[in-house]
């Protein structure tokens, strides 16, 4: 698992990683950034059904 996480690349803002299905990654890291992300996604992809997933990393946690 550690090797998998070590290989992860952090995306830029609104990075489209798949077109079909549409998958967009973003590194929103605080509540304000998440709100801005939600607004941006609604504006950039207005007719696309959205499903959200969120994850966090806590240093030292297992």
JSON list of N, CA and C in Angstrom, two decimals:
[
{"chain": "A", "resi": 1, "resn": "UNK", "atom": "N", "xyz": [0.82, -1.18, 0.00]},
{"chain": "A", "resi": 1, "resn": "UNK", "atom": "CA", "xyz": [0.00, 0.00, 0.00]},
{"chain": "A", "resi": 1, "resn": "UNK", "atom": "C", "xyz": [0.88, 1.25, 0.00]},
{"chain": "A", "resi": 2, "resn": "UNK", "atom": "N", "xyz": [1.93, 1.25, 0.80]},
{"chain": "A", "resi": 2, "resn": "UNK", "atom": "CA", "xyz": [2.82, 2.41, 0.87]},
{"chain": "A", "resi": 2, "resn": "UNK", "atom": "C", "xyz": [3.43, 2.71, -0.49]},
{"chain": "A", "resi": 3, "resn": "UNK", "atom": "N", "xyz": [3.78, 1.66, -1.25]},
{"chain": "A", "resi": 3, "resn": "UNK", "atom": "CA", "xyz": [4.35, 1.87, -2.58]},
{"chain": "A", "resi": 3, "resn": "UNK", "atom": "C", "xyz": [3.33, 2.52, -3.50]},
{"chain": "A", "resi": 4, "resn": "UNK", "atom": "N", "xyz": [2.08, 2.12, -3.39]},
{"chain": "A", "resi": 4, "resn": "UNK", "atom": "CA", "xyz": [1.02, 2.72, -4.20]},
{"chain": "A", "resi": 4, "resn": "UNK", "atom": "C", "xyz": [0.87, 4.20, -3.91]},
{"chain": "A", "resi": 5, "resn": "UNK", "atom": "N", "xyz": [0.82, 4.55, -2.62]},
{"chain": "A", "resi": 5, "resn": "UNK", "atom": "CA", "xyz": [0.70, 5.96, -2.26]},
{"chain": "A", "resi": 5, "resn": "UNK", "atom": "C", "xyz": [1.93, 6.74, -2.68]},
{"chain": "A", "resi": 6, "resn": "UNK", "atom": "N", "xyz": [3.10, 6.14, -2.61]},
{"chain": "A", "resi": 6, "resn": "UNK", "atom": "CA", "xyz": [4.32, 6.82, -3.01]},
{"chain": "A", "resi": 6, "resn": "UNK", "atom": "C", "xyz": [4.33, 7.15, -4.50]},
{"chain": "A", "resi": 7, "resn": "UNK", "atom": "N", "xyz": [3.61, 6.36, -5.29]},
{"chain": "A", "resi": 7, "resn": "UNK", "atom": "CA", "xyz": [3.56, 6.58, -6.73]},
{"chain": "A", "resi": 7, "resn": "UNK", "atom": "C", "xyz": [2.50, 7.59, -7.15]},
{"chain": "A", "resi": 8, "resn": "UNK", "atom": "N", "xyz": [1.67, 8.03, -6.23]},
{"chain": "A", "resi": 8, "resn": "UNK", "atom": "CA", "xyz": [0.59, 8.96, -6.55]},
{"chain": "A", "resi": 8, "resn": "UNK", "atom": "C", "xyz": [1.16, 10.30, -6.96]},
{"chain": "A", "resi": 9, "resn": "UNK", "atom": "N", "xyz": [0.60, 10.87, -8.02]},
{"chain": "A", "resi": 9, "resn": "UNK", "atom": "CA", "xyz": [0.95, 12.22, -8.43]},
{"chain": "A", "resi": 9, "resn": "UNK", "atom": "C", "xyz": [-0.20, 13.14, -8.07]},
{"chain": "A", "resi": 10, "resn": "UNK", "atom": "N", "xyz": [0.12, 14.30, -7.50]},
{"chain": "A", "resi": 10, "resn": "UNK", "atom": "CA", "xyz": [-0.91, 15.27, -7.12]},
{"chain": "A", "resi": 10, "resn": "UNK", "atom": "C", "xyz": [-1.33, 16.04, -8.36]},
{"chain": "A", "resi": 11, "resn": "UNK", "atom": "N", "xyz": [-2.62, 16.04, -8.69]},
{"chain": "A", "resi": 11, "resn": "UNK", "atom": "CA", "xyz": [-3.08, 16.73, -9.90]},
{"chain": "A", "resi": 11, "resn": "UNK", "atom": "C", "xyz": [-3.10, 18.24, -9.71]},
{"chain": "A", "resi": 12, "resn": "UNK", "atom": "N", "xyz": [-3.14, 18.93, -10.83]},
{"chain": "A", "resi": 12, "resn": "UNK", "atom": "CA", "xyz": [-3.35, 20.37, -10.80]},
{"chain": "A", "resi": 12, "resn": "UNK", "atom": "C", "xyz": [-4.82, 20.66, -10.63]},
{"chain": "A", "resi": 13, "resn": "UNK", "atom": "N", "xyz": [-5.20, 21.92, -10.65]},
{"chain": "A", "resi": 13, "resn": "UNK", "atom": "CA", "xyz": [-6.61, 22.26, -10.48]},
{"chain": "A", "resi": 13, "resn": "UNK", "atom": "C", "xyz": [-7.46, 21.71, -11.63]},
{"chain": "A", "resi": 14, "resn": "UNK", "atom": "N", "xyz": [-8.54, 21.07, -11.28]},
{"chain": "A", "resi": 14, "resn": "UNK", "atom": "CA", "xyz": [-9.49, 20.51, -12.24]},
{"chain": "A", "resi": 14, "resn": "UNK", "atom": "C", "xyz": [-8.81, 19.72, -13.35]},
{"chain": "A", "resi": 15, "resn": "UNK", "atom": "N", "xyz": [-8.00, 18.76, -12.97]},
{"chain": "A", "resi": 15, "resn": "UNK", "atom": "CA", "xyz": [-7.31, 17.93, -13.96]},
{"chain": "A", "resi": 15, "resn": "UNK", "atom": "C", "xyz": [-8.23, 16.80, -14.41]},
{"chain": "A", "resi": 16, "resn": "UNK", "atom": "N", "xyz": [-8.55, 16.79, -15.70]},
{"chain": "A", "resi": 16, "resn": "UNK", "atom": "CA", "xyz": [-9.38, 15.72, -16.27]},
{"chain": "A", "resi": 16, "resn": "UNK", "atom": "C", "xyz": [-8.47, 14.52, -16.52]},
{"chain": "A", "resi": 17, "resn": "UNK", "atom": "N", "xyz": [-8.76, 13.42, -15.83]},
{"chain": "A", "resi": 17, "resn": "UNK", "atom": "CA", "xyz": [-7.93, 12.22, -15.98]},
{"chain": "A", "resi": 17, "resn": "UNK", "atom": "C", "xyz": [-8.62, 11.14, -16.81]},
{"chain": "A", "resi": 18, "resn": "UNK", "atom": "N", "xyz": [-9.91, 11.33, -17.08]},
{"chain": "A", "resi": 18, "resn": "UNK", "atom": "CA", "xyz": [-10.65, 10.40, -17.93]},
{"chain": "A", "resi": 18, "resn": "UNK", "atom": "C", "xyz": [-11.82, 11.15, -18.56]},
{"chain": "A", "resi": 19, "resn": "UNK", "atom": "N", "xyz": [-12.07, 10.85, -19.84]},
{"chain": "A", "resi": 19, "resn": "UNK", "atom": "CA", "xyz": [-13.18, 11.51, -20.53]},
{"chain": "A", "resi": 19, "resn": "UNK", "atom": "C", "xyz": [-14.46, 10.67, -20.50]},
{"chain": "A", "resi": 20, "resn": "UNK", "atom": "N", "xyz": [-14.31, 9.34, -20.45]},
{"chain": "A", "resi": 20, "resn": "UNK", "atom": "CA", "xyz": [-15.49, 8.48, -20.47]},
{"chain": "A", "resi": 20, "resn": "UNK", "atom": "C", "xyz": [-15.25, 7.26, -19.60]},
{"chain": "A", "resi": 21, "resn": "UNK", "atom": "N", "xyz": [-15.70, 7.28, -18.37]},
{"chain": "A", "resi": 21, "resn": "UNK", "atom": "CA", "xyz": [-16.51, 8.33, -17.75]},
{"chain": "A", "resi": 21, "resn": "UNK", "atom": "C", "xyz": [-15.64, 9.53, -17.39]},
{"chain": "A", "resi": 22, "resn": "UNK", "atom": "N", "xyz": [-16.28, 10.68, -17.29]},
{"chain": "A", "resi": 22, "resn": "UNK", "atom": "CA", "xyz": [-15.56, 11.90, -16.93]},
{"chain": "A", "resi": 22, "resn": "UNK", "atom": "C", "xyz": [-15.10, 11.79, -15.48]},
{"chain": "A", "resi": 23, "resn": "UNK", "atom": "N", "xyz": [-13.79, 11.90, -15.29]},
{"chain": "A", "resi": 23, "resn": "UNK", "atom": "CA", "xyz": [-13.20, 11.88, -13.95]},
{"chain": "A", "resi": 23, "resn": "UNK", "atom": "C", "xyz": [-12.29, 13.10, -13.85]},
{"chain": "A", "resi": 24, "resn": "UNK", "atom": "N", "xyz": [-12.56, 13.93, -12.85]},
{"chain": "A", "resi": 24, "resn": "UNK", "atom": "CA", "xyz": [-11.78, 15.15, -12.64]},
{"chain": "A", "resi": 24, "resn": "UNK", "atom": "C", "xyz": [-11.19, 15.09, -11.25]},
{"chain": "A", "resi": 25, "resn": "UNK", "atom": "N", "xyz": [-9.89, 15.36, -11.14]},
{"chain": "A", "resi": 25, "resn": "UNK", "atom": "CA", "xyz": [-9.21, 15.40, -9.85]},
{"chain": "A", "resi": 25, "resn": "UNK", "atom": "C", "xyz": [-8.85, 16.83, -9.50]},
{"chain": "A", "resi": 26, "resn": "UNK", "atom": "N", "xyz": [-8.83, 17.12, -8.22]},
{"chain": "A", "resi": 26, "resn": "UNK", "atom": "CA", "xyz": [-8.42, 18.44, -7.75]},
{"chain": "A", "resi": 26, "resn": "UNK", "atom": "C", "xyz": [-7.81, 18.28, -6.37]},
{"chain": "A", "resi": 27, "resn": "UNK", "atom": "N", "xyz": [-6.92, 19.16, -6.03]},
{"chain": "A", "resi": 27, "resn": "UNK", "atom": "CA", "xyz": [-6.25, 19.09, -4.73]},
{"chain": "A", "resi": 27, "resn": "UNK", "atom": "C", "xyz": [-6.79, 20.08, -3.73]},
{"chain": "A", "resi": 28, "resn": "UNK", "atom": "N", "xyz": [-8.10, 20.36, -3.76]},
{"chain": "A", "resi": 28, "resn": "UNK", "atom": "CA", "xyz": [-8.70, 21.29, -2.80]},
{"chain": "A", "resi": 28, "resn": "UNK", "atom": "C", "xyz": [-8.35, 20.83, -1.39]},
{"chain": "A", "resi": 29, "resn": "UNK", "atom": "N", "xyz": [-7.73, 21.71, -0.61]},
{"chain": "A", "resi": 29, "resn": "UNK", "atom": "CA", "xyz": [-7.16, 21.28, 0.67]},
{"chain": "A", "resi": 29, "resn": "UNK", "atom": "C", "xyz": [-7.73, 21.97, 1.90]},
{"chain": "A", "resi": 30, "resn": "UNK", "atom": "N", "xyz": [-8.76, 22.79, 1.72]},
{"chain": "A", "resi": 30, "resn": "UNK", "atom": "CA", "xyz": [-9.40, 23.42, 2.86]},
{"chain": "A", "resi": 30, "resn": "UNK", "atom": "C", "xyz": [-10.85, 23.73, 2.48]},
{"chain": "A", "resi": 31, "resn": "UNK", "atom": "N", "xyz": [-11.70, 24.10, 3.44]},
{"chain": "A", "resi": 31, "resn": "UNK", "atom": "CA", "xyz": [-13.12, 24.33, 3.14]},
{"chain": "A", "resi": 31, "resn": "UNK", "atom": "C", "xyz": [-13.36, 25.37, 2.04]},
{"chain": "A", "resi": 32, "resn": "UNK", "atom": "N", "xyz": [-12.58, 26.44, 2.02]},
{"chain": "A", "resi": 32, "resn": "UNK", "atom": "CA", "xyz": [-12.76, 27.46, 0.99]},
{"chain": "A", "resi": 32, "resn": "UNK", "atom": "C", "xyz": [-12.44, 26.91, -0.39]},
{"chain": "A", "resi": 33, "resn": "UNK", "atom": "N", "xyz": [-11.37, 26.12, -0.47]},
{"chain": "A", "resi": 33, "resn": "UNK", "atom": "CA", "xyz": [-11.00, 25.52, -1.75]},
{"chain": "A", "resi": 33, "resn": "UNK", "atom": "C", "xyz": [-12.04, 24.52, -2.22]},
{"chain": "A", "resi": 34, "resn": "UNK", "atom": "N", "xyz": [-12.64, 23.79, -1.30]},
{"chain": "A", "resi": 34, "resn": "UNK", "atom": "CA", "xyz": [-13.69, 22.83, -1.67]},
{"chain": "A", "resi": 34, "resn": "UNK", "atom": "C", "xyz": [-14.91, 23.57, -2.19]},
{"chain": "A", "resi": 35, "resn": "UNK", "atom": "N", "xyz": [-15.28, 24.68, -1.55]},
{"chain": "A", "resi": 35, "resn": "UNK", "atom": "CA", "xyz": [-16.42, 25.48, -2.05]},
{"chain": "A", "resi": 35, "resn": "UNK", "atom": "C", "xyz": [-16.12, 26.01, -3.45]},
{"chain": "A", "resi": 36, "resn": "UNK", "atom": "N", "xyz": [-14.91, 26.53, -3.65]},
{"chain": "A", "resi": 36, "resn": "UNK", "atom": "CA", "xyz": [-14.53, 27.04, -4.97]},
{"chain": "A", "resi": 36, "resn": "UNK", "atom": "C", "xyz": [-14.55, 25.92, -6.01]},
{"chain": "A", "resi": 37, "resn": "UNK", "atom": "N", "xyz": [-14.09, 24.74, -5.62]},
{"chain": "A", "resi": 37, "resn": "UNK", "atom": "CA", "xyz": [-14.11, 23.59, -6.52]},
{"chain": "A", "resi": 37, "resn": "UNK", "atom": "C", "xyz": [-15.54, 23.25, -6.93]},
{"chain": "A", "resi": 38, "resn": "UNK", "atom": "N", "xyz": [-16.45, 23.20, -5.97]},
{"chain": "A", "resi": 38, "resn": "UNK", "atom": "CA", "xyz": [-17.85, 22.87, -6.27]},
{"chain": "A", "resi": 38, "resn": "UNK", "atom": "C", "xyz": [-18.44, 23.87, -7.25]},
{"chain": "A", "resi": 39, "resn": "UNK", "atom": "N", "xyz": [-18.15, 25.14, -7.06]},
{"chain": "A", "resi": 39, "resn": "UNK", "atom": "CA", "xyz": [-18.66, 26.17, -7.97]},
{"chain": "A", "resi": 39, "resn": "UNK", "atom": "C", "xyz": [-18.05, 25.99, -9.35]},
{"chain": "A", "resi": 40, "resn": "UNK", "atom": "N", "xyz": [-16.74, 25.79, -9.41]},
{"chain": "A", "resi": 40, "resn": "UNK", "atom": "CA", "xyz": [-16.05, 25.63, -10.70]},
{"chain": "A", "resi": 40, "resn": "UNK", "atom": "C", "xyz": [-16.57, 24.43, -11.47]},
{"chain": "A", "resi": 41, "resn": "UNK", "atom": "N", "xyz": [-16.72, 23.31, -10.78]},
{"chain": "A", "resi": 41, "resn": "UNK", "atom": "CA", "xyz": [-17.21, 22.10, -11.45]},
{"chain": "A", "resi": 41, "resn": "UNK", "atom": "C", "xyz": [-18.61, 22.33, -12.00]},
{"chain": "A", "resi": 42, "resn": "UNK", "atom": "N", "xyz": [-19.47, 23.00, -11.24]},
{"chain": "A", "resi": 42, "resn": "UNK", "atom": "CA", "xyz": [-20.83, 23.30, -11.71]},
{"chain": "A", "resi": 42, "resn": "UNK", "atom": "C", "xyz": [-20.82, 24.20, -12.94]},
{"chain": "A", "resi": 43, "resn": "UNK", "atom": "N", "xyz": [-19.87, 25.13, -12.98]},
{"chain": "A", "resi": 43, "resn": "UNK", "atom": "CA", "xyz": [-19.78, 26.05, -14.12]},
{"chain": "A", "resi": 43, "resn": "UNK", "atom": "C", "xyz": [-19.14, 25.39, -15.34]},
{"chain": "A", "resi": 44, "resn": "UNK", "atom": "N", "xyz": [-18.08, 24.62, -15.13]},
{"chain": "A", "resi": 44, "resn": "UNK", "atom": "CA", "xyz": [-17.35, 24.02, -16.24]},
{"chain": "A", "resi": 44, "resn": "UNK", "atom": "C", "xyz": [-18.09, 22.81, -16.82]},
{"chain": "A", "resi": 45, "resn": "UNK", "atom": "N", "xyz": [-18.76, 22.06, -15.97]},
{"chain": "A", "resi": 45, "resn": "UNK", "atom": "CA", "xyz": [-19.47, 20.85, -16.39]},
{"chain": "A", "resi": 45, "resn": "UNK", "atom": "C", "xyz": [-20.93, 20.93, -15.94]},
{"chain": "A", "resi": 46, "resn": "UNK", "atom": "N", "xyz": [-21.72, 21.87, -16.49]},
{"chain": "A", "resi": 46, "resn": "UNK", "atom": "CA", "xyz": [-23.07, 22.10, -15.96]},
{"chain": "A", "resi": 46, "resn": "UNK", "atom": "C", "xyz": [-24.05, 20.95, -16.17]},
{"chain": "A", "resi": 47, "resn": "UNK", "atom": "N", "xyz": [-23.88, 20.17, -17.23]},
{"chain": "A", "resi": 47, "resn": "UNK", "atom": "CA", "xyz": [-24.87, 19.13, -17.52]},
{"chain": "A", "resi": 47, "resn": "UNK", "atom": "C", "xyz": [-24.41, 17.74, -17.13]},
{"chain": "A", "resi": 48, "resn": "UNK", "atom": "N", "xyz": [-23.31, 17.64, -16.42]},
{"chain": "A", "resi": 48, "resn": "UNK", "atom": "CA", "xyz": [-22.76, 16.34, -16.03]},
{"chain": "A", "resi": 48, "resn": "UNK", "atom": "C", "xyz": [-23.22, 15.98, -14.62]},
{"chain": "A", "resi": 49, "resn": "UNK", "atom": "N", "xyz": [-23.72, 14.76, -14.47]},
{"chain": "A", "resi": 49, "resn": "UNK", "atom": "CA", "xyz": [-24.09, 14.27, -13.14]},
{"chain": "A", "resi": 49, "resn": "UNK", "atom": "C", "xyz": [-22.82, 14.13, -12.32]},
{"chain": "A", "resi": 50, "resn": "UNK", "atom": "N", "xyz": [-22.85, 14.61, -11.08]},
{"chain": "A", "resi": 50, "resn": "UNK", "atom": "CA", "xyz": [-21.65, 14.62, -10.26]},
{"chain": "A", "resi": 50, "resn": "UNK", "atom": "C", "xyz": [-21.75, 13.64, -9.09]},
{"chain": "A", "resi": 51, "resn": "UNK", "atom": "N", "xyz": [-20.63, 13.00, -8.82]},
{"chain": "A", "resi": 51, "resn": "UNK", "atom": "CA", "xyz": [-20.47, 12.17, -7.63]},
{"chain": "A", "resi": 51, "resn": "UNK", "atom": "C", "xyz": [-19.14, 12.61, -7.01]},
{"chain": "A", "resi": 52, "resn": "UNK", "atom": "N", "xyz": [-19.15, 12.88, -5.72]},
{"chain": "A", "resi": 52, "resn": "UNK", "atom": "CA", "xyz": [-17.97, 13.41, -5.05]},
{"chain": "A", "resi": 52, "resn": "UNK", "atom": "C", "xyz": [-17.31, 12.34, -4.19]},
{"chain": "A", "resi": 53, "resn": "UNK", "atom": "N", "xyz": [-16.00, 12.37, -4.16]},
{"chain": "A", "resi": 53, "resn": "UNK", "atom": "CA", "xyz": [-15.23, 11.52, -3.26]},
{"chain": "A", "resi": 53, "resn": "UNK", "atom": "C", "xyz": [-14.15, 12.39, -2.65]},
{"chain": "A", "resi": 54, "resn": "UNK", "atom": "N", "xyz": [-13.90, 12.20, -1.38]},
{"chain": "A", "resi": 54, "resn": "UNK", "atom": "CA", "xyz": [-12.93, 13.03, -0.68]},
{"chain": "A", "resi": 54, "resn": "UNK", "atom": "C", "xyz": [-12.02, 12.13, 0.14]},
{"chain": "A", "resi": 55, "resn": "UNK", "atom": "N", "xyz": [-10.76, 12.50, 0.21]},
{"chain": "A", "resi": 55, "resn": "UNK", "atom": "CA", "xyz": [-9.82, 11.73, 1.02]},
{"chain": "A", "resi": 55, "resn": "UNK", "atom": "C", "xyz": [-8.85, 12.67, 1.70]},
{"chain": "A", "resi": 56, "resn": "UNK", "atom": "N", "xyz": [-8.27, 12.20, 2.77]},
{"chain": "A", "resi": 56, "resn": "UNK", "atom": "CA", "xyz": [-7.29, 13.01, 3.51]},
{"chain": "A", "resi": 56, "resn": "UNK", "atom": "C", "xyz": [-6.16, 12.11, 3.98]},
{"chain": "A", "resi": 57, "resn": "UNK", "atom": "N", "xyz": [-5.03, 12.71, 4.16]},
{"chain": "A", "resi": 57, "resn": "UNK", "atom": "CA", "xyz": [-3.85, 12.01, 4.66]},
{"chain": "A", "resi": 57, "resn": "UNK", "atom": "C", "xyz": [-3.44, 12.68, 5.96]},
{"chain": "A", "resi": 58, "resn": "UNK", "atom": "N", "xyz": [-3.25, 11.88, 6.98]},
{"chain": "A", "resi": 58, "resn": "UNK", "atom": "CA", "xyz": [-2.82, 12.39, 8.28]},
{"chain": "A", "resi": 58, "resn": "UNK", "atom": "C", "xyz": [-1.43, 11.81, 8.55]},
{"chain": "A", "resi": 59, "resn": "UNK", "atom": "N", "xyz": [-0.42, 12.66, 8.63]},
{"chain": "A", "resi": 59, "resn": "UNK", "atom": "CA", "xyz": [0.94, 12.15, 8.87]},
{"chain": "A", "resi": 59, "resn": "UNK", "atom": "C", "xyz": [1.00, 11.29, 10.13]},
{"chain": "A", "resi": 60, "resn": "UNK", "atom": "N", "xyz": [1.62, 10.14, 10.02]},
{"chain": "A", "resi": 60, "resn": "UNK", "atom": "CA", "xyz": [1.79, 9.25, 11.16]},
{"chain": "A", "resi": 60, "resn": "UNK", "atom": "C", "xyz": [0.61, 8.33, 11.44]},
{"chain": "A", "resi": 61, "resn": "UNK", "atom": "N", "xyz": [-0.53, 8.56, 10.80]},
{"chain": "A", "resi": 61, "resn": "UNK", "atom": "CA", "xyz": [-1.71, 7.71, 11.03]},
{"chain": "A", "resi": 61, "resn": "UNK", "atom": "C", "xyz": [-1.55, 6.40, 10.27]},
{"chain": "A", "resi": 62, "resn": "UNK", "atom": "N", "xyz": [-2.11, 5.34, 10.83]},
{"chain": "A", "resi": 62, "resn": "UNK", "atom": "CA", "xyz": [-2.07, 4.04, 10.16]},
{"chain": "A", "resi": 62, "resn": "UNK", "atom": "C", "xyz": [-3.45, 3.46, 10.07]}
]
